[in-house]
PDB file of C-alpha atoms and ligand atoms in Angstrom:
ATOM      1  CA  MET A   1     106.932  40.677 -57.747  1.00 44.00           C
ATOM      2  CA  THR A   2     110.239  39.147 -58.906  1.00 47.00           C
ATOM      3  CA  ALA A   3     109.951  35.822 -57.018  1.00 52.00           C
ATOM      4  CA  SER A   4     110.547  32.849 -59.473  1.00 56.00           C
ATOM      5  CA  SER A   5     108.104  30.123 -60.116  1.00 63.00           C
ATOM      6  CA  PRO A   6     107.545  27.355 -57.665  1.00 60.00           C
ATOM      7  CA  GLU A   7     109.146  24.779 -60.151  1.00 65.00           C
ATOM      8  CA  ALA A   8     112.450  26.817 -60.008  1.00 74.00           C
ATOM      9  CA  PRO A   9     115.428  25.250 -58.156  1.00 93.00           C
ATOM     10  CA  LEU A  10     115.500  26.171 -54.428  1.00 96.00           C
ATOM     11  CA  ALA A  11     118.848  28.043 -55.001  1.00 96.00           C
ATOM     12  CA  GLN A  12     117.108  30.276 -57.614  1.00 97.00           C
ATOM     13  CA  ARG A  13     114.046  30.958 -55.356  1.00 97.00           C
ATOM     14  CA  LEU A  14     116.416  31.733 -52.543  1.00 97.00           C
ATOM     15  CA  ALA A  15     118.226  34.267 -54.844  1.00 97.00           C
ATOM     16  CA  ALA A  16     115.018  35.756 -55.866  1.00 98.00           C
ATOM     17  CA  VAL A  17     113.989  36.334 -52.209  1.00 98.00           C
ATOM     18  CA  HIS A  18     117.387  38.051 -51.604  1.00 98.00           C
ATOM     19  CA  HIS A  19     116.856  40.193 -54.608  1.00 98.00           C
ATOM     20  CA  GLN A  20     113.380  41.220 -53.375  1.00 98.00           C
ATOM     21  CA  ILE A  21     114.718  42.014 -49.855  1.00 98.00           C
ATOM     22  CA  ALA A  22     117.601  44.196 -51.541  1.00 98.00           C
ATOM     23  CA  GLU A  23     115.119  46.038 -53.721  1.00 98.00           C
ATOM     24  CA  ALA A  24     112.800  46.759 -50.746  1.00 98.00           C
ATOM     25  CA  ALA A  25     115.727  47.773 -48.547  1.00 98.00           C
ATOM     26  CA  ALA A  26     117.017  50.129 -51.345  1.00 98.00           C
ATOM     27  CA  GLU A  27     113.581  51.721 -51.613  1.00 98.00           C
ATOM     28  CA  ALA A  28     113.455  52.408 -47.998  1.00 97.00           C
ATOM     29  CA  GLY A  29     117.089  53.696 -47.901  1.00 98.00           C
ATOM     30  CA  ARG A  30     118.186  50.652 -45.697  1.00 97.00           C
ATOM     31  CA  ASP A  31     121.294  48.510 -46.017  1.00 98.00           C
ATOM     32  CA  PRO A  32     120.047  45.114 -46.955  1.00 97.00           C
ATOM     33  CA  ALA A  33     122.727  43.522 -44.720  1.00 97.00           C
ATOM     34  CA  GLY A  34     120.537  44.766 -41.785  1.00 98.00           C
ATOM     35  CA  VAL A  35     117.907  42.171 -42.858  1.00 98.00           C
ATOM     36  CA  THR A  36     118.354  38.556 -41.840  1.00 98.00           C
ATOM     37  CA  LEU A  37     116.530  36.140 -44.079  1.00 98.00           C
ATOM     38  CA  ILE A  38     115.140  33.268 -41.982  1.00 99.00           C
ATOM     39  CA  ALA A  39     114.410  30.231 -44.264  1.00 98.00           C
ATOM     40  CA  VAL A  40     111.203  28.554 -42.560  1.00 98.00           C
ATOM     41  CA  ALA A  41     111.602  24.876 -43.297  1.00 98.00           C
ATOM     42  CA  LYS A  42     108.561  23.492 -41.322  1.00 97.00           C
ATOM     43  CA  THR A  43     107.091  20.274 -42.844  1.00 96.00           C
ATOM     44  CA  PHE A  44     110.099  20.092 -45.226  1.00 97.00           C
ATOM     45  CA  PRO A  45     112.608  17.229 -44.898  1.00 96.00           C
ATOM     46  CA  ALA A  46     116.255  17.628 -43.878  1.00 97.00           C
ATOM     47  CA  GLU A  47     117.357  17.234 -47.463  1.00 97.00           C
ATOM     48  CA  ALA A  48     115.599  20.453 -48.345  1.00 97.00           C
ATOM     49  CA  VAL A  49     117.429  22.205 -45.588  1.00 98.00           C
ATOM     50  CA  ALA A  50     120.669  20.614 -46.798  1.00 97.00           C
ATOM     51  CA  GLU A  51     119.980  22.027 -50.280  1.00 97.00           C
ATOM     52  CA  ALA A  52     119.492  25.526 -48.828  1.00 98.00           C
ATOM     53  CA  LEU A  53     122.609  25.233 -46.751  1.00 98.00           C
ATOM     54  CA  ALA A  54     124.565  24.308 -49.936  1.00 97.00           C
ATOM     55  CA  ALA A  55     123.113  27.587 -51.447  1.00 97.00           C
ATOM     56  CA  GLY A  56     124.684  29.466 -48.551  1.00 97.00           C
ATOM     57  CA  GLN A  57     121.527  29.872 -46.379  1.00 98.00           C
ATOM     58  CA  ARG A  58     122.337  29.708 -42.669  1.00 98.00           C
ATOM     59  CA  HIS A  59     119.451  30.839 -40.691  1.00 98.00           C
ATOM     60  CA  PHE A  60     116.479  28.535 -40.394  1.00 98.00           C
ATOM     61  CA  GLY A  61     113.082  28.638 -38.717  1.00 98.00           C
ATOM     62  CA  GLU A  62     110.898  26.027 -37.270  1.00 98.00           C
ATOM     63  CA  ASN A  63     107.654  26.391 -35.488  1.00 97.00           C
ATOM     64  CA  ARG A  64     107.720  22.950 -33.589  1.00 98.00           C
ATOM     65  CA  VAL A  65     110.299  22.023 -30.992  1.00 98.00           C
ATOM     66  CA  GLN A  66     110.137  18.383 -31.797  1.00 98.00           C
ATOM     67  CA  GLU A  67     110.674  18.977 -35.519  1.00 98.00           C
ATOM     68  CA  GLY A  68     113.670  21.126 -34.840  1.00 98.00           C
ATOM     69  CA  MET A  69     115.186  18.470 -32.694  1.00 97.00           C
ATOM     70  CA  ALA A  70     114.702  15.808 -35.319  1.00 97.00           C
ATOM     71  CA  LYS A  71     115.912  17.676 -38.259  1.00 97.00           C
ATOM     72  CA  TYR A  72     118.988  19.789 -37.285  1.00 98.00           C
ATOM     73  CA  PRO A  73     121.578  17.790 -35.153  1.00 96.00           C
ATOM     74  CA  ALA A  74     123.074  16.103 -38.033  1.00 96.00           C
ATOM     75  CA  LEU A  75     123.034  19.159 -40.328  1.00 97.00           C
ATOM     76  CA  ARG A  76     124.745  21.251 -37.485  1.00 97.00           C
ATOM     77  CA  GLU A  77     127.668  18.741 -37.487  1.00 96.00           C
ATOM     78  CA  ARG A  78     128.387  19.745 -41.104  1.00 96.00           C
ATOM     79  CA  HIS A  79     127.555  23.442 -40.571  1.00 98.00           C
ATOM     80  CA  PRO A  80     128.345  24.560 -37.059  1.00 97.00           C
ATOM     81  CA  ASP A  81     127.414  28.132 -37.979  1.00 98.00           C
ATOM     82  CA  LEU A  82     123.667  27.113 -38.774  1.00 98.00           C
ATOM     83  CA  VAL A  83     121.378  29.317 -36.606  1.00 98.00           C
ATOM     84  CA  LEU A  84     118.108  27.777 -35.695  1.00 98.00           C
ATOM     85  CA  HIS A  85     115.117  30.085 -34.747  1.00 98.00           C
ATOM     86  CA  LEU A  86     111.958  28.921 -32.996  1.00 98.00           C
ATOM     87  CA  ILE A  87     109.024  30.824 -34.476  1.00 98.00           C
ATOM     88  CA  GLY A  88     106.136  28.872 -33.213  1.00 98.00           C
ATOM     89  CA  PRO A  89     104.307  28.791 -29.858  1.00 97.00           C
ATOM     90  CA  LEU A  90     106.421  27.379 -27.018  1.00 98.00           C
ATOM     91  CA  GLN A  91     104.854  25.357 -24.074  1.00 98.00           C
ATOM     92  CA  THR A  92     106.528  25.655 -20.883  1.00 98.00           C
ATOM     93  CA  ASN A  93     107.107  21.768 -20.635  1.00 98.00           C
ATOM     94  CA  LYS A  94     109.206  22.046 -23.850  1.00 98.00           C
ATOM     95  CA  VAL A  95     111.465  24.999 -22.668  1.00 98.00           C
ATOM     96  CA  LYS A  96     114.394  22.827 -21.742  1.00 98.00           C
ATOM     97  CA  GLN A  97     114.404  21.011 -25.117  1.00 98.00           C
ATOM     98  CA  ALA A  98     113.868  24.390 -26.970  1.00 98.00           C
ATOM     99  CA  VAL A  99     116.806  26.018 -25.129  1.00 98.00           C
ATOM    100  CA  ALA A 100     119.006  22.983 -25.901  1.00 98.00           C
ATOM    101  CA  HIS A 101     118.219  22.805 -29.689  1.00 98.00           C
ATOM    102  CA  PHE A 102     117.430  26.424 -30.795  1.00 98.00           C
ATOM    103  CA  ASP A 103     119.486  29.517 -30.954  1.00 98.00           C
ATOM    104  CA  VAL A 104     116.907  32.245 -30.986  1.00 98.00           C
ATOM    105  CA  ILE A 105     113.254  32.292 -29.489  1.00 98.00           C
ATOM    106  CA  HIS A 106     110.779  34.579 -31.380  1.00 98.00           C
ATOM    107  CA  THR A 107     107.745  33.796 -29.268  1.00 98.00           C
ATOM    108  CA  VAL A 108     107.986  34.865 -25.787  1.00 98.00           C
ATOM    109  CA  ASP A 109     104.498  35.901 -24.963  1.00 98.00           C
ATOM    110  CA  ARG A 110     103.466  35.370 -21.360  1.00 98.00           C
ATOM    111  CA  GLU A 111     104.880  35.593 -17.856  1.00 98.00           C
ATOM    112  CA  SER A 112     104.816  31.820 -17.170  1.00 98.00           C
ATOM    113  CA  LEU A 113     107.049  31.209 -20.328  1.00 98.00           C
ATOM    114  CA  ALA A 114     109.370  34.111 -19.440  1.00 98.00           C
ATOM    115  CA  GLN A 115     109.902  32.602 -15.969  1.00 98.00           C
ATOM    116  CA  GLU A 116     110.536  29.202 -17.288  1.00 98.00           C
ATOM    117  CA  LEU A 117     113.052  30.463 -19.952  1.00 98.00           C
ATOM    118  CA  ALA A 118     114.844  32.655 -17.208  1.00 98.00           C
ATOM    119  CA  LYS A 119     115.126  29.481 -15.073  1.00 98.00           C
ATOM    120  CA  GLU A 120     116.464  27.430 -17.945  1.00 98.00           C
ATOM    121  CA  PHE A 121     118.962  29.919 -19.081  1.00 98.00           C
ATOM    122  CA  GLY A 122     120.366  30.101 -15.581  1.00 98.00           C
ATOM    123  CA  LYS A 123     120.590  26.237 -15.314  1.00 98.00           C
ATOM    124  CA  SER A 124     121.961  25.563 -18.776  1.00 98.00           C
ATOM    125  CA  GLY A 125     124.236  28.533 -19.228  1.00 96.00           C
ATOM    126  CA  ARG A 126     122.720  29.127 -22.637  1.00 97.00           C
ATOM    127  CA  ARG A 127     121.242  32.542 -22.852  1.00 98.00           C
ATOM    128  CA  LEU A 128     119.290  32.833 -26.044  1.00 98.00           C
ATOM    129  CA  PRO A 129     118.343  36.074 -27.645  1.00 98.00           C
ATOM    130  CA  CYS A 130     114.483  36.299 -27.331  1.00 98.00           C
ATOM    131  CA  PHE A 131     111.735  38.337 -29.140  1.00 99.00           C
ATOM    132  CA  VAL A 132     108.535  39.189 -27.570  1.00 99.00           C
ATOM    133  CA  GLN A 133     105.634  38.132 -29.646  1.00 98.00           C
ATOM    134  CA  VAL A 134     102.892  40.791 -29.995  1.00 98.00           C
ATOM    135  CA  ASN A 135      99.361  39.791 -31.263  1.00 98.00           C
ATOM    136  CA  THR A 136      99.028  42.981 -33.186  1.00 98.00           C
ATOM    137  CA  GLY A 137      95.544  41.924 -34.609  1.00 98.00           C
ATOM    138  CA  GLU A 138      94.392  40.892 -31.144  1.00 97.00           C
ATOM    139  CA  GLU A 139      93.149  37.570 -32.549  1.00 97.00           C
ATOM    140  CA  PRO A 140      91.818  35.358 -29.890  1.00 95.00           C
ATOM    141  CA  GLN A 141      93.241  32.092 -31.492  1.00 95.00           C
ATOM    142  CA  LYS A 142      96.657  33.604 -31.926  1.00 95.00           C
ATOM    143  CA  ALA A 143      99.574  33.693 -29.606  1.00 97.00           C
ATOM    144  CA  GLY A 144     101.325  36.887 -28.552  1.00 98.00           C
ATOM    145  CA  CYS A 145     100.722  39.413 -25.793  1.00 98.00           C
ATOM    146  CA  ALA A 146      98.062  42.174 -26.599  1.00 98.00           C
ATOM    147  CA  PRO A 147      99.452  45.447 -27.833  1.00 98.00           C
ATOM    148  CA  ARG A 148      98.379  47.313 -24.837  1.00 98.00           C
ATOM    149  CA  ASP A 149     100.046  44.880 -22.515  1.00 98.00           C
ATOM    150  CA  ALA A 150     103.437  44.993 -24.404  1.00 98.00           C
ATOM    151  CA  ASP A 151     105.255  47.553 -22.506  1.00 98.00           C
ATOM    152  CA  ALA A 152     104.547  45.961 -19.193  1.00 98.00           C
ATOM    153  CA  PHE A 153     105.286  42.515 -20.390  1.00 98.00           C
ATOM    154  CA  ILE A 154     108.691  43.730 -21.812  1.00 98.00           C
ATOM    155  CA  ALA A 155     109.506  45.228 -18.539  1.00 98.00           C
ATOM    156  CA  THR A 156     108.646  41.921 -16.745  1.00 98.00           C
ATOM    157  CA  CYS A 157     110.967  40.078 -19.120  1.00 98.00           C
ATOM    158  CA  ARG A 158     113.761  42.562 -18.418  1.00 98.00           C
ATOM    159  CA  ALA A 159     113.157  42.177 -14.606  1.00 98.00           C
ATOM    160  CA  LEU A 160     113.776  38.444 -15.175  1.00 98.00           C
ATOM    161  CA  ASP A 161     117.005  39.334 -16.992  1.00 97.00           C
ATOM    162  CA  LEU A 162     115.839  37.686 -20.279  1.00 98.00           C
ATOM    163  CA  PRO A 163     117.980  38.985 -23.249  1.00 98.00           C
ATOM    164  CA  ILE A 164     114.973  40.671 -25.088  1.00 98.00           C
ATOM    165  CA  VAL A 165     116.272  41.872 -28.518  1.00 98.00           C
ATOM    166  CA  GLY A 166     113.111  42.736 -30.206  1.00 98.00           C
ATOM    167  CA  LEU A 167     109.463  42.033 -31.156  1.00 99.00           C
ATOM    168  CA  MET A 168     107.763  39.604 -33.542  1.00 98.00           C
ATOM    169  CA  CYS A 169     104.363  39.637 -35.066  1.00 98.00           C
ATOM    170  CA  ILE A 170     102.110  37.672 -37.475  1.00 98.00           C
ATOM    171  CA  PRO A 171      99.437  39.901 -38.758  1.00 98.00           C
ATOM    172  CA  PRO A 172      95.911  38.668 -39.428  1.00 98.00           C
ATOM    173  CA  ALA A 173      95.739  36.640 -42.603  1.00 95.00           C
ATOM    174  CA  ASP A 174      92.939  38.750 -44.182  1.00 95.00           C
ATOM    175  CA  GLU A 175      94.184  42.211 -43.473  1.00 97.00           C
ATOM    176  CA  GLU A 176      96.732  44.618 -44.950  1.00 98.00           C
ATOM    177  CA  PRO A 177      99.967  43.740 -43.075  1.00 98.00           C
ATOM    178  CA  ALA A 178     101.498  47.356 -43.218  1.00 98.00           C
ATOM    179  CA  PRO A 179      99.590  48.838 -40.238  1.00 98.00           C
ATOM    180  CA  HIS A 180     100.519  45.841 -38.106  1.00 98.00           C
ATOM    181  CA  PHE A 181     104.211  46.176 -38.989  1.00 98.00           C
ATOM    182  CA  ALA A 182     104.094  49.876 -38.211  1.00 98.00           C
ATOM    183  CA  LEU A 183     102.453  49.111 -34.851  1.00 98.00           C
ATOM    184  CA  LEU A 184     105.255  46.686 -34.071  1.00 98.00           C
ATOM    185  CA  ASN A 185     107.871  49.135 -35.032  1.00 98.00           C
ATOM    186  CA  LYS A 186     106.224  51.781 -32.820  1.00 98.00           C
ATOM    187  CA  ILE A 187     106.121  49.539 -29.721  1.00 98.00           C
ATOM    188  CA  ALA A 188     109.740  48.564 -30.213  1.00 98.00           C
ATOM    189  CA  LYS A 189     111.035  52.084 -30.562  1.00 98.00           C
ATOM    190  CA  ARG A 190     109.344  53.210 -27.396  1.00 98.00           C
ATOM    191  CA  ASN A 191     110.834  50.301 -25.530  1.00 98.00           C
ATOM    192  CA  GLY A 192     114.331  50.849 -26.934  1.00 98.00           C
ATOM    193  CA  LEU A 193     114.371  47.633 -28.971  1.00 98.00           C
ATOM    194  CA  THR A 194     116.093  47.539 -32.321  1.00 97.00           C
ATOM    195  CA  GLN A 195     115.123  44.205 -33.936  1.00 98.00           C
ATOM    196  CA  LEU A 196     111.909  43.301 -35.648  1.00 98.00           C
ATOM    197  CA  SER A 197     110.797  39.879 -36.707  1.00 99.00           C
ATOM    198  CA  MET A 198     108.024  40.417 -39.198  1.00 98.00           C
ATOM    199  CA  GLY A 199     107.272  39.516 -42.844  1.00 98.00           C
ATOM    200  CA  MET A 200     106.440  36.123 -44.383  1.00 98.00           C
ATOM    201  CA  SER A 201     106.409  34.970 -48.112  1.00 98.00           C
ATOM    202  CA  GLY A 202     103.403  37.200 -49.095  1.00 97.00           C
ATOM    203  CA  ASP A 203     104.488  40.352 -47.391  1.00 98.00           C
ATOM    204  CA  PHE A 204     108.353  40.465 -46.528  1.00 98.00           C
ATOM    205  CA  ASP A 205     109.047  43.356 -48.860  1.00 98.00           C
ATOM    206  CA  THR A 206     106.420  45.471 -47.086  1.00 98.00           C
ATOM    207  CA  ALA A 207     108.020  44.337 -43.782  1.00 98.00           C
ATOM    208  CA  VAL A 208     111.527  45.327 -44.927  1.00 98.00           C
ATOM    209  CA  MET A 209     110.242  48.829 -46.009  1.00 98.00           C
ATOM    210  CA  LEU A 210     108.785  49.219 -42.513  1.00 98.00           C
ATOM    211  CA  GLY A 211     111.839  48.232 -40.584  1.00 98.00           C
ATOM    212  CA  ALA A 212     111.966  44.365 -40.374  1.00 98.00           C
ATOM    213  CA  THR A 213     115.466  43.056 -39.300  1.00 98.00           C
ATOM    214  CA  HIS A 214     114.336  39.488 -39.597  1.00 98.00           C
ATOM    215  CA  VAL A 215     111.939  38.077 -42.210  1.00 98.00           C
ATOM    216  CA  ARG A 216     110.540  34.564 -41.887  1.00 98.00           C
ATOM    217  CA  VAL A 217     110.103  33.138 -45.325  1.00 98.00           C
ATOM    218  CA  GLY A 218     108.891  29.585 -46.052  1.00 98.00           C
ATOM    219  CA  SER A 219     106.832  28.829 -49.201  1.00 97.00           C
ATOM    220  CA  ALA A 220     108.695  31.292 -51.451  1.00 97.00           C
ATOM    221  CA  ILE A 221     111.907  29.338 -50.885  1.00 98.00           C
ATOM    222  CA  PHE A 222     110.763  25.742 -50.204  1.00 97.00           C
ATOM    223  CA  GLY A 223     107.461  25.593 -52.024  1.00 93.00           C
ATOM    224  CA  GLY A 224     103.875  25.024 -50.884  1.00 91.00           C
ATOM    225  CA  ARG A 225     103.171  23.021 -47.785  1.00 86.00           C
ATOM    226  CA  SER A 226     100.885  20.054 -47.796  1.00 76.00           C
ATOM    227  CA  TYR A 227      99.482  21.055 -44.446  1.00 62.00           C
ATOM    228  CA  ALA A 228      99.734  24.256 -42.394  1.00 56.00           C
ATOM    229  CA  PRO A 229     100.743  23.682 -38.770  1.00 54.00           C
ATOM    230  CA  ALA A 230      99.024  25.799 -36.165  1.00 49.00           C
ATOM    231  CA  ALA A 231     100.626  29.336 -36.065  1.00 49.00           C
TER     232      ALA A 231
HETATM  233  C1  PLP B   1     105.100  29.223 -41.497  1.00 88.88           C
HETATM  234  C2  PLP B   1     105.451  30.570 -40.834  1.00 88.88           C
HETATM  235  C3  PLP B   1     106.167  31.453 -41.662  1.00 88.88           C
HETATM  236  C4  PLP B   1     106.465  31.379 -43.105  1.00 88.88           C
HETATM  237  O1  PLP B   1     105.243  31.353 -43.810  1.00 88.88           O
HETATM  238  P1  PLP B   1     105.354  31.339 -45.511  1.00 88.88           P
HETATM  239  O2  PLP B   1     104.005  32.102 -45.740  1.00 88.88           O
HETATM  240  O3  PLP B   1     105.266  30.015 -45.935  1.00 88.88           O
HETATM  241  O4  PLP B   1     106.502  32.271 -45.839  1.00 88.88           O
HETATM  242  C5  PLP B   1     106.562  32.612 -40.968  1.00 88.88           C
HETATM  243  N1  PLP B   1     106.214  32.777 -39.574  1.00 88.88           N
HETATM  244  C6  PLP B   1     105.782  31.867 -38.874  1.00 88.88           C
HETATM  245  C7  PLP B   1     105.380  32.189 -37.436  1.00 88.88           C
HETATM  246  C8  PLP B   1     105.300  30.730 -39.403  1.00 88.88           C
HETATM  247  O5  PLP B   1     104.649  29.777 -38.647  1.00 88.88           O
END
């Protein structure tokens, strides 16, 4: 591991994460430009996001709609190229706000949500790229469609004309992530999907080796969180 210490300045930690992505990409014979680093800023204040913006970071992730709405409008005025990713579970009654405030949705995982998103894209004229979340570990407490239902669910989303660009997963915390990343890659390939949102602070290099196009990294950039919002 080449990640710098938690006391290092944010810009330095960000550079260390980029370095690790480049090393993993090189090892896998991939172009590091094919990996988008999403800085997950949940629980951290707008000032921390501003610091990351100053260091050149543009993609950010939040797992709560409310937190995204509160933190980013002012930052976007100064940085219109900021890209905000919703990486947490989305309730159908928050779809309207999510579509208005976010740029990419990583957590499409059930038909009722797919329908609501399709409706809101039609109404608002904002058609956001979407990832289907797959619960690769089949954990009952976790969001995401079951791996065996993924092909049918992707077809359902396509029939609703949702712009599905790829798949997303959060492997079980107590298991080797690699088989989960490999499974996600396999499901994506057989469905003709090219983007994979996988890998967090502890395993993003493994994810890059296994084809991640989007890694979602929080604590390795912003430091430890005082509480962990529900995934
Ligand atoms: C919090 C979170 C992350 C980032 O986790 P770290 O371990 O802090 O890098 C990534 N993905 C999702 C869905 C999250 O909720």
